mmCIF file of C-alpha atoms and ligand atoms in Angstrom:
data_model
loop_
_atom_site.group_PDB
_atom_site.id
_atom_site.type_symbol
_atom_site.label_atom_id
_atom_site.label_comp_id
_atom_site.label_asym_id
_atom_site.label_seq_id
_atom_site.Cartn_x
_atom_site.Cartn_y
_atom_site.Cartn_z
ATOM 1 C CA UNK A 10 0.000 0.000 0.000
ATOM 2 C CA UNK A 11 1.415 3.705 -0.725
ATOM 3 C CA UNK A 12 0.599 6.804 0.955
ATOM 4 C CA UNK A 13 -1.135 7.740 3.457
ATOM 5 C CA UNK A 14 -3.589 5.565 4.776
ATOM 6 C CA UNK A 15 -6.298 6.474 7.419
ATOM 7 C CA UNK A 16 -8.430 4.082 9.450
ATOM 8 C CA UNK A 17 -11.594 5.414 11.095
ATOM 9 C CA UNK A 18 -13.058 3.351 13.978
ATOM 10 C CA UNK A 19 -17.285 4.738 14.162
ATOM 11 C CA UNK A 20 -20.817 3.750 15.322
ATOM 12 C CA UNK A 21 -21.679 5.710 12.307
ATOM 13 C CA UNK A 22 -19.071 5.020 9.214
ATOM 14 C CA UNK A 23 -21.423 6.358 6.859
ATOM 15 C CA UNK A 24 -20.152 10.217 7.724
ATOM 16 C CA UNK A 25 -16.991 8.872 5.886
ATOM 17 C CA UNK A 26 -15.798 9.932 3.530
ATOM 18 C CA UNK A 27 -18.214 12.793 3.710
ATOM 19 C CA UNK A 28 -16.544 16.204 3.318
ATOM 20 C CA UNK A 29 -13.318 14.515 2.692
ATOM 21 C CA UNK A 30 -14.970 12.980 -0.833
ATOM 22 C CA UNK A 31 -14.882 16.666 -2.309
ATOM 23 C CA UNK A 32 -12.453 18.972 -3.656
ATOM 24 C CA UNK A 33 -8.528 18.667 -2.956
ATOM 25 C CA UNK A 34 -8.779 15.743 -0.762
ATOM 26 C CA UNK A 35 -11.627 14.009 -2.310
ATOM 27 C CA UNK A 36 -9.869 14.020 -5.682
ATOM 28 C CA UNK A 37 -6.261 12.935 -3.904
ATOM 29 C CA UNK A 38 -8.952 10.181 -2.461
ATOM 30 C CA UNK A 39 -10.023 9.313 -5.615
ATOM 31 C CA UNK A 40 -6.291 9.380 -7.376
ATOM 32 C CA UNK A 41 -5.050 6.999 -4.277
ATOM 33 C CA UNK A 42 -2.858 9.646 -2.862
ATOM 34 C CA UNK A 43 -4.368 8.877 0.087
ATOM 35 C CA UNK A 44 -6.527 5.995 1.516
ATOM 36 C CA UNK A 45 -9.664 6.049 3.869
ATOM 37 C CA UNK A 46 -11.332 3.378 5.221
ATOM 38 C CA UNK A 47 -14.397 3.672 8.230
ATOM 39 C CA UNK A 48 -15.105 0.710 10.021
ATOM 40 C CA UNK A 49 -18.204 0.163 11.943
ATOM 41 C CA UNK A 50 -16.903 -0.872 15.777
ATOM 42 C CA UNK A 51 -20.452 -2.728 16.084
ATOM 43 C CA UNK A 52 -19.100 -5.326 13.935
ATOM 44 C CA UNK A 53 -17.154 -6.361 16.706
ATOM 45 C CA UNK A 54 -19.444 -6.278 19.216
ATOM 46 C CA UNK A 55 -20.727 -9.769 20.503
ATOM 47 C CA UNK A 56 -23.966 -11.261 21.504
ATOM 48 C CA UNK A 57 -27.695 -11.267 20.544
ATOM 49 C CA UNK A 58 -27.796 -7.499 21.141
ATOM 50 C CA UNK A 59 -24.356 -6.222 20.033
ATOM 51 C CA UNK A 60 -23.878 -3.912 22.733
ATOM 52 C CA UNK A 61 -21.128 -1.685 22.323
ATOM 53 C CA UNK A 62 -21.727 0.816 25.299
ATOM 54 C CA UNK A 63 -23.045 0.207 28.677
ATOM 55 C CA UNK A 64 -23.890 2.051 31.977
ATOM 56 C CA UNK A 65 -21.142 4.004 34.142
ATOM 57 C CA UNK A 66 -19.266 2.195 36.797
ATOM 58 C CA UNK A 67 -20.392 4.276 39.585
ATOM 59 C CA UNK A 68 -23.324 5.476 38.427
ATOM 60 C CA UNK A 69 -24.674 8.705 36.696
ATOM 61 C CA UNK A 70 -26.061 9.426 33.559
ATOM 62 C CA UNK A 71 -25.097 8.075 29.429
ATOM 63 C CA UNK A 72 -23.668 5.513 28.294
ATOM 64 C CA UNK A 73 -19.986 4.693 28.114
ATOM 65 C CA UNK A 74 -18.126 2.301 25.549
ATOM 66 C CA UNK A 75 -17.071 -0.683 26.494
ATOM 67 C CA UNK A 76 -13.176 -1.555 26.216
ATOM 68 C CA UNK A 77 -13.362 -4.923 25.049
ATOM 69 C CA UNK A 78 -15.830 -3.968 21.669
ATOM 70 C CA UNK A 79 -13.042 -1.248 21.130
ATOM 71 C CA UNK A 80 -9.980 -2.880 21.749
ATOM 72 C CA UNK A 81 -11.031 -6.011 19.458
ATOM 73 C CA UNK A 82 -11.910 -3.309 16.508
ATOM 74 C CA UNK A 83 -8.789 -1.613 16.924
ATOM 75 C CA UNK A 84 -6.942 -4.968 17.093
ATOM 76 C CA UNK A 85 -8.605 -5.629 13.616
ATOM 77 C CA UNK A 86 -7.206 -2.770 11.340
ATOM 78 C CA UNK A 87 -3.995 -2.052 13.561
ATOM 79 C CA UNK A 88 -2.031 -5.026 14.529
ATOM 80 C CA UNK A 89 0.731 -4.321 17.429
ATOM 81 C CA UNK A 90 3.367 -3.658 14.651
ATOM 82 C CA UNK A 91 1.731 -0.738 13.236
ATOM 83 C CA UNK A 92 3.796 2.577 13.233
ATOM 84 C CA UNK A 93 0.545 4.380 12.557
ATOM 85 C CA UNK A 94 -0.795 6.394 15.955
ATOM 86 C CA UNK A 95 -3.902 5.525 16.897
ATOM 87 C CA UNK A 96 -6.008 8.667 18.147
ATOM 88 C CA UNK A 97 -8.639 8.738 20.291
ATOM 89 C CA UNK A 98 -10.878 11.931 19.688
ATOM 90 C CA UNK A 99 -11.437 13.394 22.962
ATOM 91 C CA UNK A 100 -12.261 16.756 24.479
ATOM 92 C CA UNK A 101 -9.905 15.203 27.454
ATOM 93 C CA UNK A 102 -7.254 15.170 24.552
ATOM 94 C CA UNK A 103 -4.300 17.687 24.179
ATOM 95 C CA UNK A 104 -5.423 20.814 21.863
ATOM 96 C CA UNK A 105 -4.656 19.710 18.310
ATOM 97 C CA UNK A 106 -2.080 21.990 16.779
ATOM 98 C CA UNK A 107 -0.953 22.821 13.012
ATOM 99 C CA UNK A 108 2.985 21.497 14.605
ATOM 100 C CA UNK A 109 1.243 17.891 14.895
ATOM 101 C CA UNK A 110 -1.042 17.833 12.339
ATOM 102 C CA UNK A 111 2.471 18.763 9.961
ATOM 103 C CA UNK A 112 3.869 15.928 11.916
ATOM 104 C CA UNK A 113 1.027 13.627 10.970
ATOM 105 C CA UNK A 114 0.840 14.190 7.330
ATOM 106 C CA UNK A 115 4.997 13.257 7.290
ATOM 107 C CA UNK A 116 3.971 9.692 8.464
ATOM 108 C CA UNK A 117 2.511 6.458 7.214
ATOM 109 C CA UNK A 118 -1.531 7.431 8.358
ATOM 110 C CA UNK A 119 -3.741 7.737 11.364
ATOM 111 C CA UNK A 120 -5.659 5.308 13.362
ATOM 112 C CA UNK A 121 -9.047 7.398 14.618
ATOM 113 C CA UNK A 122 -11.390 5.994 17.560
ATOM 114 C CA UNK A 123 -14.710 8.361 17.425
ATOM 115 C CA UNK A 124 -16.050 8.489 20.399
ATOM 116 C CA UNK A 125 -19.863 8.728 21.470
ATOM 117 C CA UNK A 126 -21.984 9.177 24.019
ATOM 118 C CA UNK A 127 -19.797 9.772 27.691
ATOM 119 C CA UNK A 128 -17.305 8.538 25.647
ATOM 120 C CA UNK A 129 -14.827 5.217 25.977
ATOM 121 C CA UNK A 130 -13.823 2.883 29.117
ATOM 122 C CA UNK A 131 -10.513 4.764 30.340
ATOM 123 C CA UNK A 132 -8.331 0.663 30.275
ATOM 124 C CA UNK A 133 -8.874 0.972 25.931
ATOM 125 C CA UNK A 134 -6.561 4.383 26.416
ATOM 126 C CA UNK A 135 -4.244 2.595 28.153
ATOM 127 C CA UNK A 136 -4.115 -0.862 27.050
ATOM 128 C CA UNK A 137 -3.894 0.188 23.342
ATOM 129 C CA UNK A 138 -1.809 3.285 24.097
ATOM 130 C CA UNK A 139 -4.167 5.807 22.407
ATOM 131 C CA UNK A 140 -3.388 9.366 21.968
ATOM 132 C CA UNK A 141 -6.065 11.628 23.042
ATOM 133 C CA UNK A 142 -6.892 14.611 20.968
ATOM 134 C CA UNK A 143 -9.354 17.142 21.359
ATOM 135 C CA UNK A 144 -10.301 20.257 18.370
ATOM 136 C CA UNK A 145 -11.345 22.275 20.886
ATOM 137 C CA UNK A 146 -12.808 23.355 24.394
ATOM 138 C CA UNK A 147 -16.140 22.653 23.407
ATOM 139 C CA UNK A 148 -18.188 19.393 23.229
ATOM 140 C CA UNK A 149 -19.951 17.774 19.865
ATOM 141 C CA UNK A 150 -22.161 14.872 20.265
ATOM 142 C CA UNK A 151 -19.435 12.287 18.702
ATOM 143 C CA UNK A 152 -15.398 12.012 17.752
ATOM 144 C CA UNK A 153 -17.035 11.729 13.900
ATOM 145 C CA UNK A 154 -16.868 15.466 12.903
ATOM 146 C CA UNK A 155 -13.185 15.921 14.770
ATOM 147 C CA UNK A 156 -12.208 12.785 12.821
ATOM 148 C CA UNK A 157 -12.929 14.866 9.673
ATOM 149 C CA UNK A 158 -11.452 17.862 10.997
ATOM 150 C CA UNK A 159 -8.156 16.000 11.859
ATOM 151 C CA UNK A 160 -8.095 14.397 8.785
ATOM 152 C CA UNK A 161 -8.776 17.923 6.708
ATOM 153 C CA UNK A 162 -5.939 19.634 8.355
ATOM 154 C CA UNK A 163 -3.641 16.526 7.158
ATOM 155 C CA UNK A 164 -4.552 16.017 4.187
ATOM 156 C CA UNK A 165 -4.401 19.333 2.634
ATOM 157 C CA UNK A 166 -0.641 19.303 3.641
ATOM 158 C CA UNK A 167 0.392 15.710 1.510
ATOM 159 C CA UNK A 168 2.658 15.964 -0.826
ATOM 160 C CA UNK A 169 0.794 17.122 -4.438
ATOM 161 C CA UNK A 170 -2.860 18.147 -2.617
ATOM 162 C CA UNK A 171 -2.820 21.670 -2.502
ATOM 163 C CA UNK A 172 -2.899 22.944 -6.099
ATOM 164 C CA UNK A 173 0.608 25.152 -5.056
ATOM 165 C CA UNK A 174 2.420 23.645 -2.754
ATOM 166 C CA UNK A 175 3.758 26.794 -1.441
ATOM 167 C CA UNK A 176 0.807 28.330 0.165
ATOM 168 C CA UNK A 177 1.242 25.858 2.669
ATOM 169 C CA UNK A 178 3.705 27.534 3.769
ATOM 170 C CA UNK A 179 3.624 31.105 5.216
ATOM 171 C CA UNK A 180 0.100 30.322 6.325
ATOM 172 C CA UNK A 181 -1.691 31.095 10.304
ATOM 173 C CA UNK A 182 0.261 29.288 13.088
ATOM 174 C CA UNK A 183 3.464 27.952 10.556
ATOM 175 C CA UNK A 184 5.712 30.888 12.520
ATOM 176 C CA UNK A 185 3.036 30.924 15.887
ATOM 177 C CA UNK A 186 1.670 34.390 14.164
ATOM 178 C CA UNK A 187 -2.027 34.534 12.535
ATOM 179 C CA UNK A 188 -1.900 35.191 8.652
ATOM 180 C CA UNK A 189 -2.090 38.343 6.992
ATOM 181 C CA UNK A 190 -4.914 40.164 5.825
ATOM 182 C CA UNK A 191 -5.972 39.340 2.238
ATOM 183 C CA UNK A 192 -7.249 41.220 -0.982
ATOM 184 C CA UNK A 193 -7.851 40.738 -4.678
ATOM 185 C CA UNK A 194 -9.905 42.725 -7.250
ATOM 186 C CA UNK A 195 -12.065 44.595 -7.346
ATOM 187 C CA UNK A 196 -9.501 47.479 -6.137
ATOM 188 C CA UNK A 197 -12.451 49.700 -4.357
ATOM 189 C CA UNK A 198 -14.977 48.158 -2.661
ATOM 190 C CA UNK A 199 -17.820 50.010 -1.321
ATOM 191 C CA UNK A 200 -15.461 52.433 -0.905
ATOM 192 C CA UNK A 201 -12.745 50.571 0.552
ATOM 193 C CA UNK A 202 -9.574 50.527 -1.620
ATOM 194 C CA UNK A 203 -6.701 47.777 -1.210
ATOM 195 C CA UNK A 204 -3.766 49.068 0.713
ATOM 196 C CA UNK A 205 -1.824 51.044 -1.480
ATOM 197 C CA UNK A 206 1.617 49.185 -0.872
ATOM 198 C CA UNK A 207 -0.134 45.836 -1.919
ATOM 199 C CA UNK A 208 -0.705 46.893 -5.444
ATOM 200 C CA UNK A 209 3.071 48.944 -5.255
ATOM 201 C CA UNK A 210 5.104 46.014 -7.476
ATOM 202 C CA UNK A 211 7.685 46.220 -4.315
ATOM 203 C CA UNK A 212 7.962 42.845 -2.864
ATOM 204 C CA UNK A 213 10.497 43.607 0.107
ATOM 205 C CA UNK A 214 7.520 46.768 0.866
ATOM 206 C CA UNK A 215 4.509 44.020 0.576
ATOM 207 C CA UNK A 216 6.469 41.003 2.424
ATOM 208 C CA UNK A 217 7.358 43.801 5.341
ATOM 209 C CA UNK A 218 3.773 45.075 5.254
ATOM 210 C CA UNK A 219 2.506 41.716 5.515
ATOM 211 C CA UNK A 220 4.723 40.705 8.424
ATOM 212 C CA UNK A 221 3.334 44.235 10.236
ATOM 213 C CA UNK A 222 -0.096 42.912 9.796
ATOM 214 C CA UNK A 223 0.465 39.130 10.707
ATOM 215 C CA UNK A 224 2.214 40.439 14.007
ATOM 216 C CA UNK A 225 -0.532 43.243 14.898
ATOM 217 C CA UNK A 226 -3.518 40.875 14.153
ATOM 218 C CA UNK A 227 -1.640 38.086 16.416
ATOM 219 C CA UNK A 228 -0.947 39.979 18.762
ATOM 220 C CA UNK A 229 -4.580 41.748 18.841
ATOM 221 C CA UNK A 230 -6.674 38.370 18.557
ATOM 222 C CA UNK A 231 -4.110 36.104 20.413
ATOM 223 C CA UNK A 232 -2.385 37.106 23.121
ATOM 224 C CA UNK A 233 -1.152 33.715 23.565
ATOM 225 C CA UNK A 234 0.230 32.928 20.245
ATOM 226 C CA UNK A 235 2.195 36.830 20.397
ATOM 227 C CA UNK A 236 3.481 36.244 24.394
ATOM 228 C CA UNK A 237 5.207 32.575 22.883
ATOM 229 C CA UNK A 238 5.545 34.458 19.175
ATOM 230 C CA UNK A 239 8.441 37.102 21.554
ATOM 231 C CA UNK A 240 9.658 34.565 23.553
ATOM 232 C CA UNK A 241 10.812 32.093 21.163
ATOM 233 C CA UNK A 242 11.404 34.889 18.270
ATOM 234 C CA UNK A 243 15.550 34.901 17.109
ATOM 235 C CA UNK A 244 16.198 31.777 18.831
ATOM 236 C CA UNK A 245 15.143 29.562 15.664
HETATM 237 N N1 SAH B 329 -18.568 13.264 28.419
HETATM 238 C C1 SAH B 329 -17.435 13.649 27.628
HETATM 239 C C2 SAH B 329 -17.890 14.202 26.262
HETATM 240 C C3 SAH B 329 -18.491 13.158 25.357
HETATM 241 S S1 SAH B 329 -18.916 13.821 23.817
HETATM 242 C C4 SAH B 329 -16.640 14.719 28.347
HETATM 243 O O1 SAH B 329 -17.236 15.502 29.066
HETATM 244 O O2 SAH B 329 -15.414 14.792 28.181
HETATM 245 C C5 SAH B 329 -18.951 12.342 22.836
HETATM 246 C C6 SAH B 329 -17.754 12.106 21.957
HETATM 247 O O3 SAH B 329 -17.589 13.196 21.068
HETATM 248 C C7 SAH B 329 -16.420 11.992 22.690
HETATM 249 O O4 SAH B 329 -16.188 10.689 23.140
HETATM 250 C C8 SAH B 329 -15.437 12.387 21.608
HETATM 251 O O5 SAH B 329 -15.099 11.277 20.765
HETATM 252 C C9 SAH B 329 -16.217 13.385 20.769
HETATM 253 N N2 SAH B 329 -15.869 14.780 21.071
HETATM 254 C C10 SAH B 329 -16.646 15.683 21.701
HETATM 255 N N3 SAH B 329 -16.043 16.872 21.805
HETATM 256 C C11 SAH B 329 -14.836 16.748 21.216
HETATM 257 C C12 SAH B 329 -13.729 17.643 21.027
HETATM 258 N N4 SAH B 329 -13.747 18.898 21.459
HETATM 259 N N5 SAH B 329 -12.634 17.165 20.387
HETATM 260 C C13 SAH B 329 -12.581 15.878 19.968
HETATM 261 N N6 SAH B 329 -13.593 14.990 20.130
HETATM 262 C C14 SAH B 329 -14.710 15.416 20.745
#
C-alpha cells in the first residue's frame, strides 16, 4: 500500500468519507494519494444485542463504551506492529495543533477511535496506548466530525494536494503568528480601496507590510500565540 492511509473506527461510518470525498482531498482520495477506510466498531461487538456501550461504573447518567468492543476493533485494522498512531478523539485530549497535524501528514496514516456518548472505558486508552486529541474546548455529540477535521488539516498538507504547494507555507500558526490580511480585485470596494503598498510592485515593501499585519492581528486576537511568538522569536 502507498501513501497515506487512514483508518476510522465509528458507530456511524457512513459520515466517511463525507466532506473529505470533495475537492482537494476528495480528488487525492479518488487518485489513491491517500486511503480512507471507516469501520463500523459494532461489527465487533458480541452477543444477541451487540452492545457496544453500557452504563457508568459508579453510576450517573449516558452511556460509556465498552473496552473490550473497542480494543477487538482496533486490534482488527492495527495489529501491534503498526507505526501508525492511533487517536482517540477526545475533548480530554491535548489541543490539536498545526505542529502535529504537519507531523502527521509526514507519516505512514492515522488510526481514529470516534467516540460517542460519555465517551470510551478509560483501560482501551491505556491498554492500546491511544493518543487523546481534542479540536477544541467545546463538546460535539461524537469524535465523527473531529475525525474529519483531523483528517482535513492533514490532508491538505500531503505531498501534491494543494494545487501550489507553497501556500502551505507562510500560512496562520506555521511561525506561531495569525496570517495576513488578504485582498484581490475589485480594487475599491464600497469604498474601501486595497492598501496602497499591496498593489506597489515592491515585494520587500509588501512582504514587510505583511509581516506588520500578521504580528498586529496576532498579537490583537491572540495574546497567547504573540506572548510565545516574543519569547521564542531569534532563537530559531
Ligand atoms: N462526556 C465527555 C464528552 C463526550 S462527547 C466529556 O465531558 O469529556 C462524545 C464524543 O464526542 C467523545 O467521546 C469524543 O469522541 C467526541 N468529542 C466531543 N467533543 C470533542 C472535542 N472537542 N474534540 C474531539 N472529540 C470530541
Amino acid at each position: 500500500m502507498t501513501g497515506f492511509a487512514a483508518d476510522v473506527l465509528t458507530l456511524y461510518p457512513e459520515m466517511f468519507p463525507g466532506p473529505l470525498g470533495v475537492s482537494l482531498a476528495g480528488r487525492a482520495l479518488g487518485e489513491g494519494g491517500w486511503q480512507l477506510t471507516a469501520t463500523q466498531i459494532r461489527d465487533f461487538a458480541e452477543g444477541r444485542h451487540r452492545n457496544v456501550d453500557d452504563t457508568p461504573a459508579g453510576g450517573g447518567p449516558g452511556m460509556v463504551m465498552r473496552a473490550d468492543v473497542l480494543a477487538r476493533a482496533i486490534d482488527a485494522v492495527s495489529p501491534p506492529d503498526d507505526s501508525r498512531p492511533r487517536l482517540l478523539m477526545t475533548p480530554r485530549g491535548a489541543p490539536l495543533k498545526q505542529a502535529r497535524v504537519r507531523e502527521l501528514a509526514a507519516g505512514p496514516g492515522v488510526v481514529i477511535i470516534c467516540g460517542r456518548f460519555e465517551g470510551v472505558d478509560e483501560r482501551v486508552i491505556s491498554r492500546r496506548r491511544l493518543e487523546e486529541v481534542s479540536i477544541g474546548d467545546y463538546v460535539l455529540s461524537g469524535g465523527e466530525v473531529a475525525a474529519i477535521v483531523l483528517l482535513d488539516a492533514v490532508v491538505r498538507l500531503l505531498p501534491g494536494v494543494m494545487g501550489n504547494d507553497l501556500s502551505g507555507l507562510a500560512e496562520s500558526f506555521e511561525e506561531g503568528l495569525l496570517e495576513h490580511a488578504q485582498y484581490t480585485r475589485p480594487p475599491v470596494f464600497e469604498d474601501e480601496v486595497i492598501p496602497p503598498v499591496l498593489l506597489s510592485g515592491d515585494h520587500a515593501k509588501v512582504d514587510a507590510w505583511r509581516r506588520a499585519d500578521a504580528e498586529q492581528v496576532t498579537a490583537e486576537r491572540r495574546p497567547d500565540l504573540w506572548a510565545v511568538h516574543r519569547a521564542t522569536k531569534g532563537r530559531k
